[in-house]
PDB file of C-alpha atoms in Angstrom:
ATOM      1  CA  UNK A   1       0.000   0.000   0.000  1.00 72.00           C
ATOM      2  CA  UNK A   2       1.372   3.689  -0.591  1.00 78.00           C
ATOM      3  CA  UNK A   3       2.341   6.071   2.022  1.00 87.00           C
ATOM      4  CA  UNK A   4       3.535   9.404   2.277  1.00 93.00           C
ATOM      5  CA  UNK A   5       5.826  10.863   4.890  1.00 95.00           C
ATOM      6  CA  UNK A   6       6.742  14.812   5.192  1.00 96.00           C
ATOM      7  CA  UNK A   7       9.670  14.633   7.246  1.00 92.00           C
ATOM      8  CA  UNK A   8       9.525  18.350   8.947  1.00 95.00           C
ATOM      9  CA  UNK A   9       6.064  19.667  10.586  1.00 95.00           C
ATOM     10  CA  UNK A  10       7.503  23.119  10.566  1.00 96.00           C
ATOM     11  CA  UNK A  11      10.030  24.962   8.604  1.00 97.00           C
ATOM     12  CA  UNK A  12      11.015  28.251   9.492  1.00 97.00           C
ATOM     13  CA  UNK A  13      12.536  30.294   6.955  1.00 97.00           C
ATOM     14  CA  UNK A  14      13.359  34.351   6.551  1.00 97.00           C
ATOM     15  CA  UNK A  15      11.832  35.847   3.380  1.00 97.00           C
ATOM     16  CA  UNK A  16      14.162  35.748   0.114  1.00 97.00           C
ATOM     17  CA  UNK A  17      15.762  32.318   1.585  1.00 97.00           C
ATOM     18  CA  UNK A  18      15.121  29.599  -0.345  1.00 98.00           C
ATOM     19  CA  UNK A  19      13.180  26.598   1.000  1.00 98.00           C
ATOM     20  CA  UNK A  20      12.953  22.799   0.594  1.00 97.00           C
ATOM     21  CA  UNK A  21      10.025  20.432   2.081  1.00 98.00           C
ATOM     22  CA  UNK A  22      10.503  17.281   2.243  1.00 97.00           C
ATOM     23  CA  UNK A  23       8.752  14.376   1.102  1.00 97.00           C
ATOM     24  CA  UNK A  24       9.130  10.576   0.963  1.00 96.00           C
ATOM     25  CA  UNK A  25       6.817   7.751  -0.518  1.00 93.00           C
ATOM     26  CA  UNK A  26       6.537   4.086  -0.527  1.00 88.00           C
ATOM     27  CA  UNK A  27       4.668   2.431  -3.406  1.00 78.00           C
ATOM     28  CA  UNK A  28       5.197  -0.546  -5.304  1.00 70.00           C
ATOM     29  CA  UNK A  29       3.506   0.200  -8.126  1.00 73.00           C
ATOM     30  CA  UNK A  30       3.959   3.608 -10.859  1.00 74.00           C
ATOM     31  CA  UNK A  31       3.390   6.916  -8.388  1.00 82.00           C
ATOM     32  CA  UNK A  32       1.427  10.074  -9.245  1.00 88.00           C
ATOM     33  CA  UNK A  33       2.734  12.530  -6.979  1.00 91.00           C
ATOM     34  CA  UNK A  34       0.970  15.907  -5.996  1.00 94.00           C
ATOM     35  CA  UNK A  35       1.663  18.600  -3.796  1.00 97.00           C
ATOM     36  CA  UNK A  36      -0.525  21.087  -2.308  1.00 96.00           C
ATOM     37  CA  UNK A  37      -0.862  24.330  -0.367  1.00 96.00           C
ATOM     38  CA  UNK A  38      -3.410  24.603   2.060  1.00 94.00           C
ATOM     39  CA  UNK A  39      -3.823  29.075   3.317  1.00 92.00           C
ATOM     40  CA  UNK A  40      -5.225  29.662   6.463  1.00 86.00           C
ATOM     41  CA  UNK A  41      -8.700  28.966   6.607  1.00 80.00           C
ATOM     42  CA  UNK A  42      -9.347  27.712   2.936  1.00 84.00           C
ATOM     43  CA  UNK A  43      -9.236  24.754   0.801  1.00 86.00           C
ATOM     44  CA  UNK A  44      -6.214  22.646  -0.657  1.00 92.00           C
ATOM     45  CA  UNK A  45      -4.617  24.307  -4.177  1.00 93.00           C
ATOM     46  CA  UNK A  46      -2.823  22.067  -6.512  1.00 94.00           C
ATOM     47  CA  UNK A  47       0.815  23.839  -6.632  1.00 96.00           C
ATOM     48  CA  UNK A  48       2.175  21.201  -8.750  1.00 95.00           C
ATOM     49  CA  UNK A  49       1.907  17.524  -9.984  1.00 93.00           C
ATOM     50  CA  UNK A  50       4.559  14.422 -11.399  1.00 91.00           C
ATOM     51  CA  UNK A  51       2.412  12.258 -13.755  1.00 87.00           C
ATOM     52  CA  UNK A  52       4.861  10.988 -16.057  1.00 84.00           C
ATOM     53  CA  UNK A  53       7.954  12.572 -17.830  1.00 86.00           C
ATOM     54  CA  UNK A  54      10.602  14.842 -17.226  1.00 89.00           C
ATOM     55  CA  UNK A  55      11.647  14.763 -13.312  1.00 90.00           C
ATOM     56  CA  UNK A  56      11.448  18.076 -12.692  1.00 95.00           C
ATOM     57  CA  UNK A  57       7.894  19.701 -12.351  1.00 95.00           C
ATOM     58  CA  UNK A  58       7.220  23.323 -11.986  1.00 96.00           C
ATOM     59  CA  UNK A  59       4.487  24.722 -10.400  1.00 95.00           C
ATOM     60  CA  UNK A  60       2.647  27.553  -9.671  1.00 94.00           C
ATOM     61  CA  UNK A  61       4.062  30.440  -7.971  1.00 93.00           C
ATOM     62  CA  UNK A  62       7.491  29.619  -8.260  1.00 96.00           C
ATOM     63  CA  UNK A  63       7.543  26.221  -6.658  1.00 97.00           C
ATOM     64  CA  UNK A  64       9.627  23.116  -8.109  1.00 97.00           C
ATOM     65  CA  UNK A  65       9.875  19.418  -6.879  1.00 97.00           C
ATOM     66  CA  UNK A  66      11.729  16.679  -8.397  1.00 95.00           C
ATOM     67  CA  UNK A  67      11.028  12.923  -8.716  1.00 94.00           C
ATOM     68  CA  UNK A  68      13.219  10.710  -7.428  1.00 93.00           C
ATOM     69  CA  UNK A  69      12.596   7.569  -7.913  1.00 90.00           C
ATOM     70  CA  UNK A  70      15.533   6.033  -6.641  1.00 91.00           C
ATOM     71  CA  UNK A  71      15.290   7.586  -3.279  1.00 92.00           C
ATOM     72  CA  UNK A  72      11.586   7.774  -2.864  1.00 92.00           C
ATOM     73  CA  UNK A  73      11.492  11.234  -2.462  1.00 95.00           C
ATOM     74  CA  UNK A  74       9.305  14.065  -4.194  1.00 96.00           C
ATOM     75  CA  UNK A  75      10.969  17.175  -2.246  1.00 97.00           C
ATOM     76  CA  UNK A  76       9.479  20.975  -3.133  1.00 98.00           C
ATOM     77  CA  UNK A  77      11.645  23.592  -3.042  1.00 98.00           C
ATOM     78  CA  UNK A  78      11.512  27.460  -3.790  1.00 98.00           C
ATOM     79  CA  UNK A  79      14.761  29.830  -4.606  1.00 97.00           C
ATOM     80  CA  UNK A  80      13.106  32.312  -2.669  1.00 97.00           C
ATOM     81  CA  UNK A  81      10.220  32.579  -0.676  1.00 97.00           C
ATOM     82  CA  UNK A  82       8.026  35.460   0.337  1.00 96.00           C
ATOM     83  CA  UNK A  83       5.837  35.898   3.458  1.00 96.00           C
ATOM     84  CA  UNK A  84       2.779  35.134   1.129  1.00 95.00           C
ATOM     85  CA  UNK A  85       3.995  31.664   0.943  1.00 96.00           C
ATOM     86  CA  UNK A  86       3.630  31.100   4.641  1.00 96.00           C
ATOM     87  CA  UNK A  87       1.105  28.056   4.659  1.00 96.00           C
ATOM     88  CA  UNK A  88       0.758  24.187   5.044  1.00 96.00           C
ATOM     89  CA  UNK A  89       1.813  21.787   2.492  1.00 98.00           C
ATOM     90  CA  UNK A  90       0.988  18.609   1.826  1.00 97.00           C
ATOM     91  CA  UNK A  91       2.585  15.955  -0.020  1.00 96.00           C
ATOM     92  CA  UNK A  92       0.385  13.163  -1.555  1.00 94.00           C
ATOM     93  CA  UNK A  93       0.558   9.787  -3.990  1.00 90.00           C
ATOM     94  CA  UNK A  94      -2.450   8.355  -5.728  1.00 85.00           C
ATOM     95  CA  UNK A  95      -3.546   5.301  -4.480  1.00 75.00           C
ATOM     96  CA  UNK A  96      -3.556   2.236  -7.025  1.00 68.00           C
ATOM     97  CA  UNK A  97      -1.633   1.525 -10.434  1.00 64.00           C
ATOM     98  CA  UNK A  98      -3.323   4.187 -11.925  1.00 68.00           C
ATOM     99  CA  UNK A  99      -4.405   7.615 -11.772  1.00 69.00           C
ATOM    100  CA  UNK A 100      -7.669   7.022 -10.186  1.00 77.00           C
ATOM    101  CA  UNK A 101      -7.651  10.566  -7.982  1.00 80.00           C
ATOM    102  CA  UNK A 102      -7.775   8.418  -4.633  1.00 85.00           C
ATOM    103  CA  UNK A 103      -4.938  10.552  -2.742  1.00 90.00           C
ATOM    104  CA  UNK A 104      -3.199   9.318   0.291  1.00 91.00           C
ATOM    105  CA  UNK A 105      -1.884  12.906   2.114  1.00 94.00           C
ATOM    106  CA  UNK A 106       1.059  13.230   4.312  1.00 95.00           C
ATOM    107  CA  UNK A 107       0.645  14.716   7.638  1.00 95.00           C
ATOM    108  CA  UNK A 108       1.639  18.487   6.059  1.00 96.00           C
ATOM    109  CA  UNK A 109       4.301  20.549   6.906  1.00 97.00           C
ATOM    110  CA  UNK A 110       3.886  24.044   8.157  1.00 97.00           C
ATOM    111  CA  UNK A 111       6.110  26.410   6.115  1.00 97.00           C
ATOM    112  CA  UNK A 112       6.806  29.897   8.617  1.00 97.00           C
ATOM    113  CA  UNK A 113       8.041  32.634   6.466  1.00 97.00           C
ATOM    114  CA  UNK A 114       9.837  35.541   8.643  1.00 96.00           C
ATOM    115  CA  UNK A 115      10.446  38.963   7.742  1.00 94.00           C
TER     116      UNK A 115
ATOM    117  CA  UNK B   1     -15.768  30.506 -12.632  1.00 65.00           C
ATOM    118  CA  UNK B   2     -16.999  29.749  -9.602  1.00 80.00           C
ATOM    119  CA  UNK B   3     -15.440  26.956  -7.036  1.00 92.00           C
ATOM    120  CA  UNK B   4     -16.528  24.248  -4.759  1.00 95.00           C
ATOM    121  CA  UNK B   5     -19.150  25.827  -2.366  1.00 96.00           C
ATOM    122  CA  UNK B   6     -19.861  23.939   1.070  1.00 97.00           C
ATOM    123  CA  UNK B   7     -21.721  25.353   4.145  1.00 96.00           C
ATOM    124  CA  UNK B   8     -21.919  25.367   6.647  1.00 97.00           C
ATOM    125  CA  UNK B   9     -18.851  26.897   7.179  1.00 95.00           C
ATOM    126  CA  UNK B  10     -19.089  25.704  10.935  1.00 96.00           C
ATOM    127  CA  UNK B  11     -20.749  23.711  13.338  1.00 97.00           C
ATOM    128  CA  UNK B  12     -20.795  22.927  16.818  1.00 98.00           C
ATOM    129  CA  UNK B  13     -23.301  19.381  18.432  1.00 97.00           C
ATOM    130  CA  UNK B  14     -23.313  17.885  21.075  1.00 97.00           C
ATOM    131  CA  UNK B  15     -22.239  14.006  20.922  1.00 95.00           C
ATOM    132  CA  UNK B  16     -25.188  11.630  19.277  1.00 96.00           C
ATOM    133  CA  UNK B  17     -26.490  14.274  17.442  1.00 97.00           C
ATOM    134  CA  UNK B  18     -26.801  14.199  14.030  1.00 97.00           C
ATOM    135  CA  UNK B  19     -25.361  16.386  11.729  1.00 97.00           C
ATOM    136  CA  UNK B  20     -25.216  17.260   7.304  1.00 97.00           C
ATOM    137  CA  UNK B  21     -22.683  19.228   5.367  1.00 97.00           C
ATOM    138  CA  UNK B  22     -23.463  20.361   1.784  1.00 97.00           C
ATOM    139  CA  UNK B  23     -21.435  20.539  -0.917  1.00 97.00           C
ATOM    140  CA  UNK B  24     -22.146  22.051  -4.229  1.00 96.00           C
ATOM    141  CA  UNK B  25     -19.107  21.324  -7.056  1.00 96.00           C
ATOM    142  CA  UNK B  26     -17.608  22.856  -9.855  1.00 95.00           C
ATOM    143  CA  UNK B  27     -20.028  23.210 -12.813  1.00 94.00           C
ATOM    144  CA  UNK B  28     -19.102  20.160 -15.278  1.00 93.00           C
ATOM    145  CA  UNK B  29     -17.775  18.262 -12.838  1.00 95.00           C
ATOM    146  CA  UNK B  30     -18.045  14.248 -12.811  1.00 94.00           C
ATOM    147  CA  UNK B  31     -16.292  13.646  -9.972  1.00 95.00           C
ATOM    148  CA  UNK B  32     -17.217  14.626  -6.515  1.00 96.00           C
ATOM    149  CA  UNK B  33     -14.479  13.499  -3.003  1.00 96.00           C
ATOM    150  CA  UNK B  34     -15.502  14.106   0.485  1.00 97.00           C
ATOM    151  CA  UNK B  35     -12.133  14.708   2.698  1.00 97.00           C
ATOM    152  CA  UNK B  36     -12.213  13.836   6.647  1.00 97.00           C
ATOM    153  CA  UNK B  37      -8.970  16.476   8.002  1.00 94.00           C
ATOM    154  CA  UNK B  38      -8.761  16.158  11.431  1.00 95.00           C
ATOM    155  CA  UNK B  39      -6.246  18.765  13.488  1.00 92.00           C
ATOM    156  CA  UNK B  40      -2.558  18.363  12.341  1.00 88.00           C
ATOM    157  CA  UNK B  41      -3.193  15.882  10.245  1.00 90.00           C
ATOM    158  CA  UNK B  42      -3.678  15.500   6.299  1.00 92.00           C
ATOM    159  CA  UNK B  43      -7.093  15.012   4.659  1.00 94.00           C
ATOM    160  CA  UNK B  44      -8.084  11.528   4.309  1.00 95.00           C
ATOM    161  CA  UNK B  45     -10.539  10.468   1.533  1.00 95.00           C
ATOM    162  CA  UNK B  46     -13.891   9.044   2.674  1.00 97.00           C
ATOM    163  CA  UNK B  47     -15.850   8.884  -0.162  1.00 96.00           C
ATOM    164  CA  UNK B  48     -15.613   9.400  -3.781  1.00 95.00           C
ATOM    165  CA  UNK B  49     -18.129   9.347  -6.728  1.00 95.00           C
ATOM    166  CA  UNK B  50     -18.762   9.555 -10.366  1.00 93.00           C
ATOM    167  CA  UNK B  51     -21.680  11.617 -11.499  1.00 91.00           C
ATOM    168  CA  UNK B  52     -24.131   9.605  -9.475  1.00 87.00           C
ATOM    169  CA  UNK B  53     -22.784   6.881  -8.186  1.00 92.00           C
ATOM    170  CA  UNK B  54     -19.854   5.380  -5.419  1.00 93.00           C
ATOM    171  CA  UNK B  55     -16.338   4.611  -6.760  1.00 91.00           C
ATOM    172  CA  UNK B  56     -14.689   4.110  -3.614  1.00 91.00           C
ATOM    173  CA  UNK B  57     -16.082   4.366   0.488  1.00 94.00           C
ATOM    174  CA  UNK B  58     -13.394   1.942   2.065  1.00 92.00           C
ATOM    175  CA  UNK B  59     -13.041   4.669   4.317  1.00 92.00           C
ATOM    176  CA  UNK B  60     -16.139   5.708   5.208  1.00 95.00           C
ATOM    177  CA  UNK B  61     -17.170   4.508   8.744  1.00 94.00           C
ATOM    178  CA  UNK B  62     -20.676   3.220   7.235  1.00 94.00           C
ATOM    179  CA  UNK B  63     -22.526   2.821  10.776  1.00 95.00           C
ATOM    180  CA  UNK B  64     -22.451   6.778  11.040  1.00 97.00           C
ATOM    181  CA  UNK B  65     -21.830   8.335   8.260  1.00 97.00           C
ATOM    182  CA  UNK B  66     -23.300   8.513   4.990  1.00 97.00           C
ATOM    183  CA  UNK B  67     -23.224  10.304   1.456  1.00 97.00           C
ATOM    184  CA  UNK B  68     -25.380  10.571  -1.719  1.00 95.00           C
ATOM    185  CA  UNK B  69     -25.042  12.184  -4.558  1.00 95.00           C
ATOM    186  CA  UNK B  70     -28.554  11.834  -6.025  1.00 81.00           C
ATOM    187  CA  UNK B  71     -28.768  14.324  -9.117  1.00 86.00           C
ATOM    188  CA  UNK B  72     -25.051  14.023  -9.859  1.00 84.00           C
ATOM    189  CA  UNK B  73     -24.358  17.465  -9.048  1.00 92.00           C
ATOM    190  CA  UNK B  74     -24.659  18.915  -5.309  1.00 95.00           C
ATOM    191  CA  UNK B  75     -23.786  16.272  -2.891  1.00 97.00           C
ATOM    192  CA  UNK B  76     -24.726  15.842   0.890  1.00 97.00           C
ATOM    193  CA  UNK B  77     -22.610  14.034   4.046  1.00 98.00           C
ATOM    194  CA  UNK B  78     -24.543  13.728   7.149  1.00 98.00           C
ATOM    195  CA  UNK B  79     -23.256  11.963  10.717  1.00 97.00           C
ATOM    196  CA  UNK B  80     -25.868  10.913  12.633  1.00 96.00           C
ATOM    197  CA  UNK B  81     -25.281  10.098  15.477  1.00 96.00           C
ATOM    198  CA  UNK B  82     -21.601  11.867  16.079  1.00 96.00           C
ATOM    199  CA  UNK B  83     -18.890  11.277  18.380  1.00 96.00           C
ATOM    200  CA  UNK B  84     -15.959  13.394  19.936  1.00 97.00           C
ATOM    201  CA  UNK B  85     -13.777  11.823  17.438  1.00 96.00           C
ATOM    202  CA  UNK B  86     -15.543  13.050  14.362  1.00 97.00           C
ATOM    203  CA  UNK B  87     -14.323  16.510  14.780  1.00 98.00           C
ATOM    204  CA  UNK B  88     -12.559  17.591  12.321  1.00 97.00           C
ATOM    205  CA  UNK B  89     -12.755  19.764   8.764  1.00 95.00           C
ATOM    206  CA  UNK B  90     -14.512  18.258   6.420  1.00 97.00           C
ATOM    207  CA  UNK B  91     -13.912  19.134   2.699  1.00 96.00           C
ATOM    208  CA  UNK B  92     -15.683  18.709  -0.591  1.00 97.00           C
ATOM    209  CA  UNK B  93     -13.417  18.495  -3.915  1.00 96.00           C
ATOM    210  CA  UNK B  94     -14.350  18.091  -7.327  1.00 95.00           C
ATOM    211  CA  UNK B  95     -12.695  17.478 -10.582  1.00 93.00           C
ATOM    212  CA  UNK B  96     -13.762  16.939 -14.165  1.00 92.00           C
ATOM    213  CA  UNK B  97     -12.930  12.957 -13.567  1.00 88.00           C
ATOM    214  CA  UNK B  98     -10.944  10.970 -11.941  1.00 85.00           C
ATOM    215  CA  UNK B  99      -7.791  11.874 -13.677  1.00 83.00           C
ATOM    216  CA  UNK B 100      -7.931  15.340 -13.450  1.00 86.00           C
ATOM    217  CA  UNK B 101      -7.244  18.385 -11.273  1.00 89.00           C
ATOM    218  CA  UNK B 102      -9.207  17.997  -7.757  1.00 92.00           C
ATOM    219  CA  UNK B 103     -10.653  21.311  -7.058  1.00 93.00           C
ATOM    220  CA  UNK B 104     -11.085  21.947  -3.072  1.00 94.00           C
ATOM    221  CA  UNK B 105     -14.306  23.562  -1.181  1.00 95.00           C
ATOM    222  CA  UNK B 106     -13.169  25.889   1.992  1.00 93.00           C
ATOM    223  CA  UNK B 107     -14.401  23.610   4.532  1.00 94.00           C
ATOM    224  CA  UNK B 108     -16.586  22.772   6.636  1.00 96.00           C
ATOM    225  CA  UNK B 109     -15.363  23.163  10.603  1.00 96.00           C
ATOM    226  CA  UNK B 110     -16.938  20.035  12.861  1.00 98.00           C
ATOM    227  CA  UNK B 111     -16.852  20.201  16.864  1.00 97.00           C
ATOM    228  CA  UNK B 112     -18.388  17.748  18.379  1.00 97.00           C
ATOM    229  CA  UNK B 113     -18.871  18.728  22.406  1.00 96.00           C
TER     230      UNK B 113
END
């Protein structure tokens, strides 16, 4: 069955530093890999996604991650961050062989932007 | 374009009450998810359809909650009757199908007293 560890619950970071959140899966089977941001007080938004293809997947607002399938690891990161970013983010896999949109979330990680 | 609409926004019972959250998706939208997040934790799926009917409820505790989707559109989750456990935020995504994009609702707050 997959699973999907964040490894930090809270990263604390000045603004303009660049940032990396970590994330490790187990699956046996192919991985879809998603992460998302989750602002104070609203829903999850899809910052970026690994189907298939090229390792490196850009996002929206300036994120990155990069599958690695080697090490298990889908890890976001951001050259620079600004205090907007200052949110929870969850890592997740897809459930199954396939793409069937059943997501299995990690326990987030709480990204503290400092002025 | 408007988003996933749920309400209410909160809601404070009393345990072995009963309780329903409404969701109302994405225009277009085949596929509808209901999300159990409890505090410092990620969301975990309960229940997931297409158009009208179940694709997956593994995770729904079945002898207290439930969910339909009758019209294929708007898309109610009631608790009935709830325990201190079940509080938690409860969110509504949609997405065109299975495959694509799931688009998240803001929420709907559960405290169960």
């Amino acid at each position: 069955a997959q699973s999907v560890t964040q490894l930090d619950s809270q990263v604390p970071v000045f603004e303009e530093a660049p940032v990396e959140l970590r994330c490790n899966y187990s699956s046996s089977v192919s991985v879809y890999l998603f992460w998302y941001v989750q602002y104070p007080n609203q829903g999850l938004q899809l910052l970026l996604k690994y189907l298939s293809g090229s390792t490196l997947v850009k996002g929206i607002n300036g994120f990155e991650a990069e599958f690695n399938k080697s090490q298990t690891s889908f890890h976001l990161r951001k050259p620079s961050v600004h205090i907007s970013d200052t949110a929870e983010y969850f890592c997740a896999v897809n459930h199954g062989s396939s793409n069937t949109g059943k997501l299995i979330f990690g326990q987030g990680t709480t990204l503290q932007v400092k002025p | 374009e408007a988003g996933v609409a749920q309400s209410p926004r909160y809601k404070i019972i009393e345990k072995r009450q009963s309780v329903a959250f409404w969701c109302n998706p994405i225009s277009g939208h085949a596929t509808l998810y209901w999300y159990q997040q409890i505090l410092g934790q990620g969301p975990k799926l309960l229940i997931q359809f297409q158009n009208n009917g179940v694709v997956d409820d593994s995770q729904l505790p079945k002898d207290r909650f439930s969910a339909e989707r009758l019209k294929g559109v708007d898309s109610t989750l009631k608790i009935q009757p709830a325990k201190l456990e079940d509080s938690a935020v409860y969110l509504c995504a949609s997405s065109l199908d299975a495959t694509d994009t799931q688009y998240f609702g803001p929420g709907t707050r559960l405290t169960v007293l």
